[in-house]
PDB file of C-alpha atoms in Angstrom:
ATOM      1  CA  UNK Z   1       0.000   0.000   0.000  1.00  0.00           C
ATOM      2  CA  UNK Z   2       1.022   3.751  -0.838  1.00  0.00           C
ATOM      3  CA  UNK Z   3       2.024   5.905   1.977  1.00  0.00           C
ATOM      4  CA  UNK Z   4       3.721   9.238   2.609  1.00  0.00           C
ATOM      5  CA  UNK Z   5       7.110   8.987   3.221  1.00  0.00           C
ATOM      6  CA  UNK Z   6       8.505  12.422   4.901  1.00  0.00           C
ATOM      7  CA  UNK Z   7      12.290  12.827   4.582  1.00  0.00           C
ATOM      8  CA  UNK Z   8      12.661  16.310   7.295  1.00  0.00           C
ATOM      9  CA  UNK Z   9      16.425  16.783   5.604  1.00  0.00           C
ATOM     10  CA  UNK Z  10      15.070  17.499   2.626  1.00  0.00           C
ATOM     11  CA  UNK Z  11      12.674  19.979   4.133  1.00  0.00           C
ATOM     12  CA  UNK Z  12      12.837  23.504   3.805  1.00  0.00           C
ATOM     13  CA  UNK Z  13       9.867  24.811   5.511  1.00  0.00           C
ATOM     14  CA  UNK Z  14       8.668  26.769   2.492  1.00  0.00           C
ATOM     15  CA  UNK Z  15       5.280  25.233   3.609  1.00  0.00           C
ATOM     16  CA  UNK Z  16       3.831  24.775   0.023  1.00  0.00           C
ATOM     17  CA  UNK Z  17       2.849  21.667   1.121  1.00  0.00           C
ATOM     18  CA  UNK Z  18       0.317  23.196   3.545  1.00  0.00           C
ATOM     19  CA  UNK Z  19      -1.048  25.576   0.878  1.00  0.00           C
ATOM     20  CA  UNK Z  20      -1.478  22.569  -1.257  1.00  0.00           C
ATOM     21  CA  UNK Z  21      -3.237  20.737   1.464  1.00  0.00           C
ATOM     22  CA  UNK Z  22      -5.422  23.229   2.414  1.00  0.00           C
ATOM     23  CA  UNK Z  23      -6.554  24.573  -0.838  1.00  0.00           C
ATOM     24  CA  UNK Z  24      -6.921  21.144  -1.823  1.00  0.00           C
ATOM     25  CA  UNK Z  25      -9.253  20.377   1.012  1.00  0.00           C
ATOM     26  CA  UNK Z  26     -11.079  23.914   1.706  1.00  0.00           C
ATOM     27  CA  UNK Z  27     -10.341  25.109  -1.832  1.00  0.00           C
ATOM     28  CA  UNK Z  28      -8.746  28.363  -0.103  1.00  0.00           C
ATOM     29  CA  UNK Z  29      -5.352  29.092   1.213  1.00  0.00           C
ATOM     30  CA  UNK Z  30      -5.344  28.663   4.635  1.00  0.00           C
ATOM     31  CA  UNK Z  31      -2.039  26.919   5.984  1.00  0.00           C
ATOM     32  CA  UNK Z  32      -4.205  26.562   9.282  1.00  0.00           C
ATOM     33  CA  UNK Z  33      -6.520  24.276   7.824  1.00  0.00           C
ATOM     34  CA  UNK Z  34      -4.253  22.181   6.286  1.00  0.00           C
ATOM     35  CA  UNK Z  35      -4.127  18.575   7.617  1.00  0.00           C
ATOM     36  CA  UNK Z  36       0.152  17.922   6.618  1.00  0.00           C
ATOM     37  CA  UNK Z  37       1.859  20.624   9.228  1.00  0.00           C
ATOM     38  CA  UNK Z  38       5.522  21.656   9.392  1.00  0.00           C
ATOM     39  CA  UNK Z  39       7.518  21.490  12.185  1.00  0.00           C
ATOM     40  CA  UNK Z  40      10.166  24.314  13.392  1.00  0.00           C
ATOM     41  CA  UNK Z  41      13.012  22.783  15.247  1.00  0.00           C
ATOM     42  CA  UNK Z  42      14.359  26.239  16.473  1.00  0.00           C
ATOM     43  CA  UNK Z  43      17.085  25.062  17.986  1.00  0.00           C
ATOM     44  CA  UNK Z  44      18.477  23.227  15.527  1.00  0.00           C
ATOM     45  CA  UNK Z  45      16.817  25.099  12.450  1.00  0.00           C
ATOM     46  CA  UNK Z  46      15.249  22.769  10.935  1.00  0.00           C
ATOM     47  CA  UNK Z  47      12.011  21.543   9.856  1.00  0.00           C
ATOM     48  CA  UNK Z  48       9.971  18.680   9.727  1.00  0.00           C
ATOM     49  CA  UNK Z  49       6.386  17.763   8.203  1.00  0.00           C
ATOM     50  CA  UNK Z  50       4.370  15.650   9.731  1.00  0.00           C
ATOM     51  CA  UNK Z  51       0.755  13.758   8.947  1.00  0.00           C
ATOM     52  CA  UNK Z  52      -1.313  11.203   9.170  1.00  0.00           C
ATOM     53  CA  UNK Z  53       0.757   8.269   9.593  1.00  0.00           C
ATOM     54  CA  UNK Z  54      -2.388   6.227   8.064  1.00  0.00           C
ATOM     55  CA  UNK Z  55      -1.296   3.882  11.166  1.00  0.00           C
ATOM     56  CA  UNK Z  56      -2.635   0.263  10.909  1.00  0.00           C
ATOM     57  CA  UNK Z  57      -4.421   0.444  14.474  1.00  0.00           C
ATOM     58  CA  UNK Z  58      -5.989   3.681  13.685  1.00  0.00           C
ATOM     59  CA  UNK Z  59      -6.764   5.322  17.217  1.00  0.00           C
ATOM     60  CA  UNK Z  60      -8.944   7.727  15.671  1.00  0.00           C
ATOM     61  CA  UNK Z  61     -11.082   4.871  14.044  1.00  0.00           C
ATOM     62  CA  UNK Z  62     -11.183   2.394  17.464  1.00  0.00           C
ATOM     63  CA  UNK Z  63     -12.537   5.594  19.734  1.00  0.00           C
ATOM     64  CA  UNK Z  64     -15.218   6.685  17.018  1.00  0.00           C
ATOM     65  CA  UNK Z  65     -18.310   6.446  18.611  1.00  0.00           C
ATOM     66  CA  UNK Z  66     -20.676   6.547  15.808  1.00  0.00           C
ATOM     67  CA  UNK Z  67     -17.935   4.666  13.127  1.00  0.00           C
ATOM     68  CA  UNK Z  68     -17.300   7.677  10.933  1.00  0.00           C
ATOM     69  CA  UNK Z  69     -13.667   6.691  10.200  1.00  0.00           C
ATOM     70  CA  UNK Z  70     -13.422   4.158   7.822  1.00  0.00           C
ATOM     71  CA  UNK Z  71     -10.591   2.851   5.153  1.00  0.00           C
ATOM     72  CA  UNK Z  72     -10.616   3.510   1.816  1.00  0.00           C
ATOM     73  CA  UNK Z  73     -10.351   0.815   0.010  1.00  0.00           C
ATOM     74  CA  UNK Z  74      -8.228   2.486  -2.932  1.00  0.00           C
ATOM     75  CA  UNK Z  75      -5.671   3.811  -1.116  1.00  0.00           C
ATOM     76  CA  UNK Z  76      -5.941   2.291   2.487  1.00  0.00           C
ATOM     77  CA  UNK Z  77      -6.399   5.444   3.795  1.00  0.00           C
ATOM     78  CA  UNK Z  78      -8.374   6.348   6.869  1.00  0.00           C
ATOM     79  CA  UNK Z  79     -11.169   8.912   6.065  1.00  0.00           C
ATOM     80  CA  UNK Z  80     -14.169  10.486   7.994  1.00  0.00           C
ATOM     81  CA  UNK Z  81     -16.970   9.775   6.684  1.00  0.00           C
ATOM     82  CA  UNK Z  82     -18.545  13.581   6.983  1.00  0.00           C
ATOM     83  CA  UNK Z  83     -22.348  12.244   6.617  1.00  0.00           C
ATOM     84  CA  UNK Z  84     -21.776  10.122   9.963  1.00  0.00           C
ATOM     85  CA  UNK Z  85     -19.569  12.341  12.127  1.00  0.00           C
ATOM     86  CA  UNK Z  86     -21.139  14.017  14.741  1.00  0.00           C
ATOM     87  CA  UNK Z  87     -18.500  16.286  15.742  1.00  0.00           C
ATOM     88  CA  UNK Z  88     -17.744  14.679  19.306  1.00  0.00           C
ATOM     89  CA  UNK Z  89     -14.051  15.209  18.709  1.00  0.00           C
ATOM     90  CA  UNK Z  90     -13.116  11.926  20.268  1.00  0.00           C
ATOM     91  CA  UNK Z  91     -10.631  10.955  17.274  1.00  0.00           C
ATOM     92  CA  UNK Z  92      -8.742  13.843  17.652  1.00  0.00           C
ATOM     93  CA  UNK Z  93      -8.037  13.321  21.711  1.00  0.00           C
ATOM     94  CA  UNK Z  94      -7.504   9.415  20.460  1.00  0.00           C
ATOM     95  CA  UNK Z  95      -4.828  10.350  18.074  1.00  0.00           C
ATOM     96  CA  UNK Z  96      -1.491   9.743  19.901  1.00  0.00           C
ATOM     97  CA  UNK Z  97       0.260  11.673  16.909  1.00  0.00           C
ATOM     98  CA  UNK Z  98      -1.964  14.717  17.225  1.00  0.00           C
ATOM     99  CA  UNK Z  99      -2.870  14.722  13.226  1.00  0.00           C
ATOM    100  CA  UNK Z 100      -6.512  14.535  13.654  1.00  0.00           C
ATOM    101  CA  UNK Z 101      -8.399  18.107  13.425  1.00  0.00           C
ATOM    102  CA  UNK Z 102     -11.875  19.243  14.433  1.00  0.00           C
ATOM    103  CA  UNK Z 103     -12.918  21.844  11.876  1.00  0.00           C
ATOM    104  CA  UNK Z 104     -15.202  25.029  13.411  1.00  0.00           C
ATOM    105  CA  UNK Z 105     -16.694  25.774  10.695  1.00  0.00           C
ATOM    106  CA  UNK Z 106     -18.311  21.633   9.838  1.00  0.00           C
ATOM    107  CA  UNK Z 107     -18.116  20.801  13.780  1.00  0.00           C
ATOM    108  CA  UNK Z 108     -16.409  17.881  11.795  1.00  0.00           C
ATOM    109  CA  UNK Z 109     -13.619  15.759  12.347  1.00  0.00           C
ATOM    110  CA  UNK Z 110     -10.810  15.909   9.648  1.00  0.00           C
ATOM    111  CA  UNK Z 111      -7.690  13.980   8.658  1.00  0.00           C
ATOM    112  CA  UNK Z 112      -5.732  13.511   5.694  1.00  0.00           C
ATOM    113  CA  UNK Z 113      -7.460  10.972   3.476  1.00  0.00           C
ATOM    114  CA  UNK Z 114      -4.042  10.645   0.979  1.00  0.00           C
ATOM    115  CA  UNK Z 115      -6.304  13.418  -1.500  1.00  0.00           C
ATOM    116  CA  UNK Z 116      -8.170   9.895  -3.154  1.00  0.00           C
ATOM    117  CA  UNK Z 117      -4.701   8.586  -3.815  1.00  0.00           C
ATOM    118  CA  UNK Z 118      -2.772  11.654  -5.509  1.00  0.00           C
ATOM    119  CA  UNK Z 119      -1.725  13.416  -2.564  1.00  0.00           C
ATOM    120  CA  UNK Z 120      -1.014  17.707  -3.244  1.00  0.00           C
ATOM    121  CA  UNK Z 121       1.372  18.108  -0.637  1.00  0.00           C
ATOM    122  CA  UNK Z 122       3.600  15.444  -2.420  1.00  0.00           C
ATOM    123  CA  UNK Z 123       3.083  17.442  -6.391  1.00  0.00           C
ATOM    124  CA  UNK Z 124       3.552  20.742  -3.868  1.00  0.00           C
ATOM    125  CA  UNK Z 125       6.609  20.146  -2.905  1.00  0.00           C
ATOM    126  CA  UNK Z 126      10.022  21.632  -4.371  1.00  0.00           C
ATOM    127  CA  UNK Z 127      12.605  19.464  -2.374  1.00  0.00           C
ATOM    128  CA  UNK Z 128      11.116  16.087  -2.446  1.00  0.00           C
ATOM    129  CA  UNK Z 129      10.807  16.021   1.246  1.00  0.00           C
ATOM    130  CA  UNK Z 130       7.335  14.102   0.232  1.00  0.00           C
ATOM    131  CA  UNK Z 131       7.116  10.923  -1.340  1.00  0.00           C
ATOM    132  CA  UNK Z 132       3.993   8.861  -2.108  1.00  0.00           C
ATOM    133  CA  UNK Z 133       5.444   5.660  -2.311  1.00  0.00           C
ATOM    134  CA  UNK Z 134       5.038   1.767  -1.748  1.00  0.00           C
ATOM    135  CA  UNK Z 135       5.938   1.043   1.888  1.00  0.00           C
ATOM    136  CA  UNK Z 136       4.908  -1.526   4.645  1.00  0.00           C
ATOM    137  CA  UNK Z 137       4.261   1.268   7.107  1.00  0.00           C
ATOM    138  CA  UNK Z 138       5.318   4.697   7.428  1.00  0.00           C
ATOM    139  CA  UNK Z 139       8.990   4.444   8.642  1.00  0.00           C
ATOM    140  CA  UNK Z 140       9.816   8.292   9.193  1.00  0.00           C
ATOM    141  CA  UNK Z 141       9.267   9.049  13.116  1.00  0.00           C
ATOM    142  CA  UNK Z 142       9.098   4.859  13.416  1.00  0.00           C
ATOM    143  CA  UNK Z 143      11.298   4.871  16.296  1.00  0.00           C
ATOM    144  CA  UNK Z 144       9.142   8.035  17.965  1.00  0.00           C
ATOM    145  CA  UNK Z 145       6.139   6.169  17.546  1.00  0.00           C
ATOM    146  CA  UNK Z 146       6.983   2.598  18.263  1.00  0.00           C
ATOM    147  CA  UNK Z 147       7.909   3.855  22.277  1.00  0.00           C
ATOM    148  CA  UNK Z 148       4.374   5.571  22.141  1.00  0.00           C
ATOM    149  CA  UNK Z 149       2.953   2.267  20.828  1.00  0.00           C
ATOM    150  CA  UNK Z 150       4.566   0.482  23.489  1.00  0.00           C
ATOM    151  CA  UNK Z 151       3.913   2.955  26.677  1.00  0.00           C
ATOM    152  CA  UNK Z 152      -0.003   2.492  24.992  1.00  0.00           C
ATOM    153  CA  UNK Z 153      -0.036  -1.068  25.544  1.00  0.00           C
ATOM    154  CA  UNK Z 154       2.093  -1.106  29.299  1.00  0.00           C
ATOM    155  CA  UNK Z 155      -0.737   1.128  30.510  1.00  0.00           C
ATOM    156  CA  UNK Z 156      -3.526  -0.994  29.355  1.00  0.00           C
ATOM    157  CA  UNK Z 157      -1.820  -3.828  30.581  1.00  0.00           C
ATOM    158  CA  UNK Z 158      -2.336  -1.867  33.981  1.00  0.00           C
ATOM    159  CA  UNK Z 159       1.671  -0.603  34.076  1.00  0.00           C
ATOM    160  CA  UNK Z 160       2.841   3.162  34.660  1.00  0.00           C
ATOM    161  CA  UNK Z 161       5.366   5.128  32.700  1.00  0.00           C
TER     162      UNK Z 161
END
């Protein structure tokens, strides 16, 4: 299956990928609606995008309440279903990653849904820093979110980190 890859050295923070995003998704311009967000590392000046990782347990689709996250078929991709969301905002405190967004204007919950397979931050970008590309699982920020993955399932075990 096709996921983004992110590659932060390449990144330049010119944040055409968030333009891309949001006009893609809002049809406006509105970097603060877009659902790929770059990362300043101040202190080390550099930058890093970061997304949906499309993750195979999909937090955001367990802790639905009324099951308006489900995969797209064509691209694997998790999507809200916009007709069955109610708003609740539950994915978005379920996402461990932080890439799920409640929208004020809808009172709907949004994420990236890979743009149907042809994603505009990937065409957006001058530096390559986004690939769309045949992968296993995402493997930037693999080591970041395997220890998240694994303080997740000490606590439910009933351990404390």
């Amino acid at each position: 299956m096709k996921q983004l890859r992110i590659i932060p050295d390449k990144c330049t923070s010119c944040l055409q990928c968030e333009l891309a995003c949001s006009f893609v998704q809002t049809g406006t311009f509105q970097p603060s609606r877009s659902l790929i967000r770059v990362y300043v590392f101040d202190e080390q000046a550099s930058y890093a995008p970061y997304t949906c990782f499309q993750c195979s347990e999909a937090w955001c689709m367990t802790a639905c309440p009324v099951n308006a996250i489900a995969i797209d078929p064509a691209t694997g991709a998790k999507v809200v279903m916009d007709n069955v969301c109610v708003g609740c905002a539950v994915c978005t405190i379920a996402c461990p990653y932080g890439t799920v967004f409640y929208n004020p204007d809808t009172h709907k919950a949004v994420k990236c849904d890979l743009c149907g397979g042809d994603p505009a931050c990937v065409k957006a970008c001058p530096t390559d820093a986004i690939e769309y590309v045949e992968m296993e699982q995402p493997d930037w920020l693999a080591s970041w979110a395997q220890r998240v993955d694994e303080r997740f399932h000490t606590m439910q075990e009933g351990g404390h980190q």
